[in-house]
Short mmCIF file of C-alpha atoms in Angstrom, two decimals:
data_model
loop_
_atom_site.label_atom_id
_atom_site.label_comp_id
_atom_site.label_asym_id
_atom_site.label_seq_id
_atom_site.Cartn_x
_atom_site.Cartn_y
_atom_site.Cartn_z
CA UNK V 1 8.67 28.39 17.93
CA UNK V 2 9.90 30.47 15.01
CA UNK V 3 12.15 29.43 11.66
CA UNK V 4 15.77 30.97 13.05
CA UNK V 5 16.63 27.81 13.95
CA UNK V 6 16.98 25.55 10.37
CA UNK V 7 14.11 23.04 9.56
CA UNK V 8 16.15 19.86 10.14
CA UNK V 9 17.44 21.07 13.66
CA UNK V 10 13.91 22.11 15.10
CA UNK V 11 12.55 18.32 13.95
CA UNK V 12 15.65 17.10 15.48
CA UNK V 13 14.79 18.69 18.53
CA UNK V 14 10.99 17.42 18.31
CA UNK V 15 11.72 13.94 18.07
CA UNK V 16 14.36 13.91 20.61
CA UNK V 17 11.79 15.30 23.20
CA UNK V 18 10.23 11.57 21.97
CA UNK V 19 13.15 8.86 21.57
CA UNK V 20 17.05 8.95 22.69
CA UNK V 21 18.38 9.96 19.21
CA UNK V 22 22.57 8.96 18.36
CA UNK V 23 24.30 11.22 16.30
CA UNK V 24 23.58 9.08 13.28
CA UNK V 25 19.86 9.47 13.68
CA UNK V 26 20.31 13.67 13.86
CA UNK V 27 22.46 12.92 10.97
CA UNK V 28 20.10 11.21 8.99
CA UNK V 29 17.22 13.76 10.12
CA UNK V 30 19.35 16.76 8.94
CA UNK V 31 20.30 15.14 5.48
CA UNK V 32 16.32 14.99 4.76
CA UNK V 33 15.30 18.14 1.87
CA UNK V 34 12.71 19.71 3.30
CA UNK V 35 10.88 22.71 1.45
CA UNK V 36 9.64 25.86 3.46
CA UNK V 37 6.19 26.92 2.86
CA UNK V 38 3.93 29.97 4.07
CA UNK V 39 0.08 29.55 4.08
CA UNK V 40 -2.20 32.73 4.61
CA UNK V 41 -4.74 32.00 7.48
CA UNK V 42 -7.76 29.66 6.00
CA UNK V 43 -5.61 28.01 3.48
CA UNK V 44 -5.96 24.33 3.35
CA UNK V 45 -3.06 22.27 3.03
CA UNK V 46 -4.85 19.01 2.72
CA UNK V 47 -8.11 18.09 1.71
CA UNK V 48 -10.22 15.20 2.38
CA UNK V 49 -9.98 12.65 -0.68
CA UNK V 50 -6.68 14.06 -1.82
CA UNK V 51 -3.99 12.42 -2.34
CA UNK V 52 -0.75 13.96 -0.02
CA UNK V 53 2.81 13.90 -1.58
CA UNK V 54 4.10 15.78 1.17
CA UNK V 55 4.31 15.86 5.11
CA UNK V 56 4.00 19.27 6.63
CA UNK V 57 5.32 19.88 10.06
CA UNK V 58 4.95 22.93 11.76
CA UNK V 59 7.70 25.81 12.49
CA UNK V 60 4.62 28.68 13.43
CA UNK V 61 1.33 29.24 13.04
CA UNK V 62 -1.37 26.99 14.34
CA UNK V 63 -3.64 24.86 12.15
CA UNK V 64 -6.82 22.28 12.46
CA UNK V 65 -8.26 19.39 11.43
CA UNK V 66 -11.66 19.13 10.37
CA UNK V 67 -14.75 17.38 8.69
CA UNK V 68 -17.52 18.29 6.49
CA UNK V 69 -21.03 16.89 6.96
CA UNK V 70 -22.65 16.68 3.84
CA UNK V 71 -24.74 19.97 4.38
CA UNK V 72 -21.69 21.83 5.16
CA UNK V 73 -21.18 21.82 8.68
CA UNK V 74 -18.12 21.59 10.00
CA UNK V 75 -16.41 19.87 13.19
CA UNK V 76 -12.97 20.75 14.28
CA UNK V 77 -11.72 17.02 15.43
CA UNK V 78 -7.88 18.59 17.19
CA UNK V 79 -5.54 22.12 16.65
CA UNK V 80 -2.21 21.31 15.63
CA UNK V 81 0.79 23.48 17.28
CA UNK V 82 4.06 24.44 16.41
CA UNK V 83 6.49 21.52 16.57
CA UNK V 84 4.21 18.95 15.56
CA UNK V 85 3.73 16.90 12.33
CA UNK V 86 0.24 17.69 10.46
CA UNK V 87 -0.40 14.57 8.17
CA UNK V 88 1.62 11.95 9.60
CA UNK V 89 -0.99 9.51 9.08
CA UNK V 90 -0.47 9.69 5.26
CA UNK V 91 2.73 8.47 5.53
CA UNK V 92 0.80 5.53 4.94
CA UNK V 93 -2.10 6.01 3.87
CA UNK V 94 -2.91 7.25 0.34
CA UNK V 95 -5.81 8.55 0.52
CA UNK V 96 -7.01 11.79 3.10
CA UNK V 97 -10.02 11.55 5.03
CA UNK V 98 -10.38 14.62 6.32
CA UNK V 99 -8.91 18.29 6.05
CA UNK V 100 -6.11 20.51 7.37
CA UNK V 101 -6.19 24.28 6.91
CA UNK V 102 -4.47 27.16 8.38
CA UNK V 103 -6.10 28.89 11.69
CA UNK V 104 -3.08 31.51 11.48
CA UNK V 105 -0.98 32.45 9.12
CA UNK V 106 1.21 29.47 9.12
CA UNK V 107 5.10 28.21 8.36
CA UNK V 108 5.90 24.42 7.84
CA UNK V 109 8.77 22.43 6.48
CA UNK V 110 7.54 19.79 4.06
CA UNK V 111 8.95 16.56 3.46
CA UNK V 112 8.17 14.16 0.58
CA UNK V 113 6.01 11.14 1.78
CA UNK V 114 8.85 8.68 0.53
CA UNK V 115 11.55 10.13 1.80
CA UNK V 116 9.95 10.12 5.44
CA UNK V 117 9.25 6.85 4.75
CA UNK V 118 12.58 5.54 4.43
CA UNK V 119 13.67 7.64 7.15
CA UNK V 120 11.34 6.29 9.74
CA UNK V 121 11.98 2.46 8.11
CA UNK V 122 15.88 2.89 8.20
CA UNK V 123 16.29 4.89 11.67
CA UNK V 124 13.82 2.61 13.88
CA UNK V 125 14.33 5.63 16.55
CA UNK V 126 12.96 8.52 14.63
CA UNK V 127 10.26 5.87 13.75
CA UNK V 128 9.19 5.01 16.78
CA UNK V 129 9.42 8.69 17.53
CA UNK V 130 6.56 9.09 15.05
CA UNK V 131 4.90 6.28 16.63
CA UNK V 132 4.56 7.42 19.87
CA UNK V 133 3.35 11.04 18.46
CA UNK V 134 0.38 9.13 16.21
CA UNK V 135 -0.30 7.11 19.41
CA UNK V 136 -0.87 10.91 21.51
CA UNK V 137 -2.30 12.39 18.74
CA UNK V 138 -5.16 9.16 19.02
CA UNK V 139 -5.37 9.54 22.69
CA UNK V 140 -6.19 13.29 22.43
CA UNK V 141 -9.31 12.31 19.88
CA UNK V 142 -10.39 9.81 22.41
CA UNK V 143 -10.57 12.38 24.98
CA UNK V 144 -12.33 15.34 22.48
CA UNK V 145 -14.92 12.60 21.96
CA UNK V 146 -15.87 12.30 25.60
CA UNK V 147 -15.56 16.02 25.84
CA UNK V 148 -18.13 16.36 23.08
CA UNK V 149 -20.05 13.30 24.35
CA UNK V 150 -20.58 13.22 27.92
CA UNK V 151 -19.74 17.08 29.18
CA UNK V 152 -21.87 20.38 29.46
CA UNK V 153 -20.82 23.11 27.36
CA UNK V 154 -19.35 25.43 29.61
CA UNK V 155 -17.38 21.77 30.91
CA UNK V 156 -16.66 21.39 26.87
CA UNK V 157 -15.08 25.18 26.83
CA UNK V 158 -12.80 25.56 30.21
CA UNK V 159 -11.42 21.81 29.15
CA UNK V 160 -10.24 23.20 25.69
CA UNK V 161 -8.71 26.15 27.56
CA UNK V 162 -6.81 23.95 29.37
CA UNK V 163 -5.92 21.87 26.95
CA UNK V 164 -4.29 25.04 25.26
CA UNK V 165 -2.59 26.05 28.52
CA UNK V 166 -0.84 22.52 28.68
CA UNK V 167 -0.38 22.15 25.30
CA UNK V 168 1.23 25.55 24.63
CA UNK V 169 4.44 25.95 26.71
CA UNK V 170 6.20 23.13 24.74
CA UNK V 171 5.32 25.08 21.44
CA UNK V 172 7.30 27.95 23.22
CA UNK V 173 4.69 30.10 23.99
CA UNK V 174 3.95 31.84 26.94
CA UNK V 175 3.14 30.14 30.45
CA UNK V 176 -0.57 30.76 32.05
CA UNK V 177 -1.51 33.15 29.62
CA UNK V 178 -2.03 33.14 25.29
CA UNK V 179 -3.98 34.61 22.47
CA UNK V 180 -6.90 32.27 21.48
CA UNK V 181 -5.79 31.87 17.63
CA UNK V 182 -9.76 31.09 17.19
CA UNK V 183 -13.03 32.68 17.02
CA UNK V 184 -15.79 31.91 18.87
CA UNK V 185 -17.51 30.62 15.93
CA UNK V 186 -14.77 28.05 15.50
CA UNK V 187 -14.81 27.28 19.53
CA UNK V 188 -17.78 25.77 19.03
CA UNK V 189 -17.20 24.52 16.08
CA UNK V 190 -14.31 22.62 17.93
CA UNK V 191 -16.71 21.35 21.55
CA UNK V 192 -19.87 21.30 19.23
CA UNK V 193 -21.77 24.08 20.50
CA UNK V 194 -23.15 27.72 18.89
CA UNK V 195 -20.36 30.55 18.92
CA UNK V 196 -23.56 32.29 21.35
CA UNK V 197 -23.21 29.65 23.32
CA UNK V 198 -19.52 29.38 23.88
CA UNK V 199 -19.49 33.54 24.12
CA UNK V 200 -21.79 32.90 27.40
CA UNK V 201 -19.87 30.05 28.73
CA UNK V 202 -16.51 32.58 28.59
CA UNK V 203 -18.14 35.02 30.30
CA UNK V 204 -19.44 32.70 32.73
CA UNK V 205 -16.24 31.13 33.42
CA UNK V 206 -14.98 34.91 33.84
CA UNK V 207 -17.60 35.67 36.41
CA UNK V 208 -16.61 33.02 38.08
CA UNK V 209 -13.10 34.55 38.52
CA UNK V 210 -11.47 30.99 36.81
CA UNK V 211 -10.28 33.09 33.38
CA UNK V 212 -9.69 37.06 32.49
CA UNK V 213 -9.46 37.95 29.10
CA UNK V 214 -8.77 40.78 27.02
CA UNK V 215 -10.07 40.81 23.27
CA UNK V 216 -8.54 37.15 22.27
CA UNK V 217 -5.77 37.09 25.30
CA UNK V 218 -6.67 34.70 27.91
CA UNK V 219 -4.70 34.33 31.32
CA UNK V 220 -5.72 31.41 33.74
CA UNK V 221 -6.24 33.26 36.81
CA UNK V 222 -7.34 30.58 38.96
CA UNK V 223 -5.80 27.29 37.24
CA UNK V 224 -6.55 24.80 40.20
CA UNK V 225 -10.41 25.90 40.30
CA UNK V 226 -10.32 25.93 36.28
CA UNK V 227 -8.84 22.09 36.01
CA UNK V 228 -11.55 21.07 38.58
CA UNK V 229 -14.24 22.80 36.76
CA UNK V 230 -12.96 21.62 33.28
CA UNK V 231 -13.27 17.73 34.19
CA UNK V 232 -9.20 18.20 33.26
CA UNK V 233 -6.61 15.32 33.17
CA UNK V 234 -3.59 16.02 31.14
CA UNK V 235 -2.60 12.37 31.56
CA UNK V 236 -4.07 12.01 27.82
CA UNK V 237 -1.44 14.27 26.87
CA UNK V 238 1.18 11.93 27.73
CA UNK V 239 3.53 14.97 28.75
CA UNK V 240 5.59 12.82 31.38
CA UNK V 241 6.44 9.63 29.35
CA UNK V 242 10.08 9.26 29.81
CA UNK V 243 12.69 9.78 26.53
CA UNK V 244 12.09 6.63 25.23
CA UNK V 245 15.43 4.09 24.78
CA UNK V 246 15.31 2.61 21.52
CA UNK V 247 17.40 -1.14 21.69
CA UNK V 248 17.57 -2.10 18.16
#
């Protein structure tokens, strides 16, 4: 997904992939000032404790979400993707409790908190459009806590592959193959595991003829062996919930 297409008209598209949107709910989308903004790779956009004024939602780039233990340590808790909002929660909450920073280098259109506000209070569409992509982005924690939880690392690893290979054709990207925009270190700081660790489990999961990669490139090579061997079930992605009808 890339910026030739305006701000307004890429959300529009977003939230109609959500909710059946009339022409005076793309109206009302379009009319909202949004403010372009480039972050250099590692930049945060939002710390934990801050205080947001803006919501940032993503044109290109990828970014995460993360916590800091007290010593320093970090945990990636999800990667956020072109198309999709990065702070939504703060619409209504005041206060962050956790961080987002730039993986990539990274475009977003930003939005003032209030004026998303009234957007999602006066078109009940676009805010149940919002709705439904909190209620994914909670169901995709869920299932990174079992991943973390209850699977081996090398089970932890091929499930975040696949996770990017499902997650990545509806941010426009290319089908069965894409860069990693990670390093190893922050694999496993994502699936909780050493960046040795996760090094061995790709090469494992190359020997066993599921992945090839070249330098950060990784193409599935044998996708059905891969989902069985990642404990994989997109349903938590909520990919096939039909365009919801709004009746208001």
């Amino acid at each position: 997904m890339t910026t030739e297409h305006a701000p307004a008209d890429v959300l529009v598209s977003s939230i109609a992939n959500r909710v059946a949107l009339d022409d005076t709910d793309r109206a009302a989308i379009r009319a909202m000032p949004f403010r372009l903004r480039h972050y250099d790779a590692r930049t945060y956009l939002l710390r934990q404790g801050g205080r947001p004024e803006h919501c940032a939602f993503i044109l290109s780039g990828f970014a995460v979400r993360q916590k800091l233990t007290f010593m320093g340590a970090r945990q990636i808790l999800g990667f956020l993707l072109p198309g999709e909002f990065s702070d939504l929660q703060q619409l209504f909450l005041s206060r962050s409790d956790h961080n987002v920073q730039a993986l990539t280098s990274l475009e977003v259109a930003e939005c003032a908190i209030p004026d998303l506000q009234h957007l999602a209070m006066s078109r009940p569409a676009v805010g149940q459009a919002l709705w439904i992509s909190t209620l994914v982005e909670a169901s995709m924690a869920r299932e990174n806590m079992l991943n973390i939880g209850r699977r081996d690392g090398l089970t932890r690893v091929a499930h975040l592959l696949c996770e990017f290979e499902s997650r990545l054709p509806e941010a426009g990207l290319e089908d069965h193959g894409y860069d990693l925009p990670m390093t190893q270190e922050e694999i496993g700081d994502a699936v909780g595991l050493t960046a040795v660790h996760v090094n061995r489990t790709l090469k494992q999961l190359e020997a066993e003829g599921l992945i090839a990669r070249t330098r950060r490139f990784v193409r599935i090579v044998d996708r059905k062996r891969l989902l069985a061997r990642a404990d994989f079930d997109p349903d938590y992605l909520h990919r096939d919930q039909p365009v919801f009808e709004f009746a208001g």
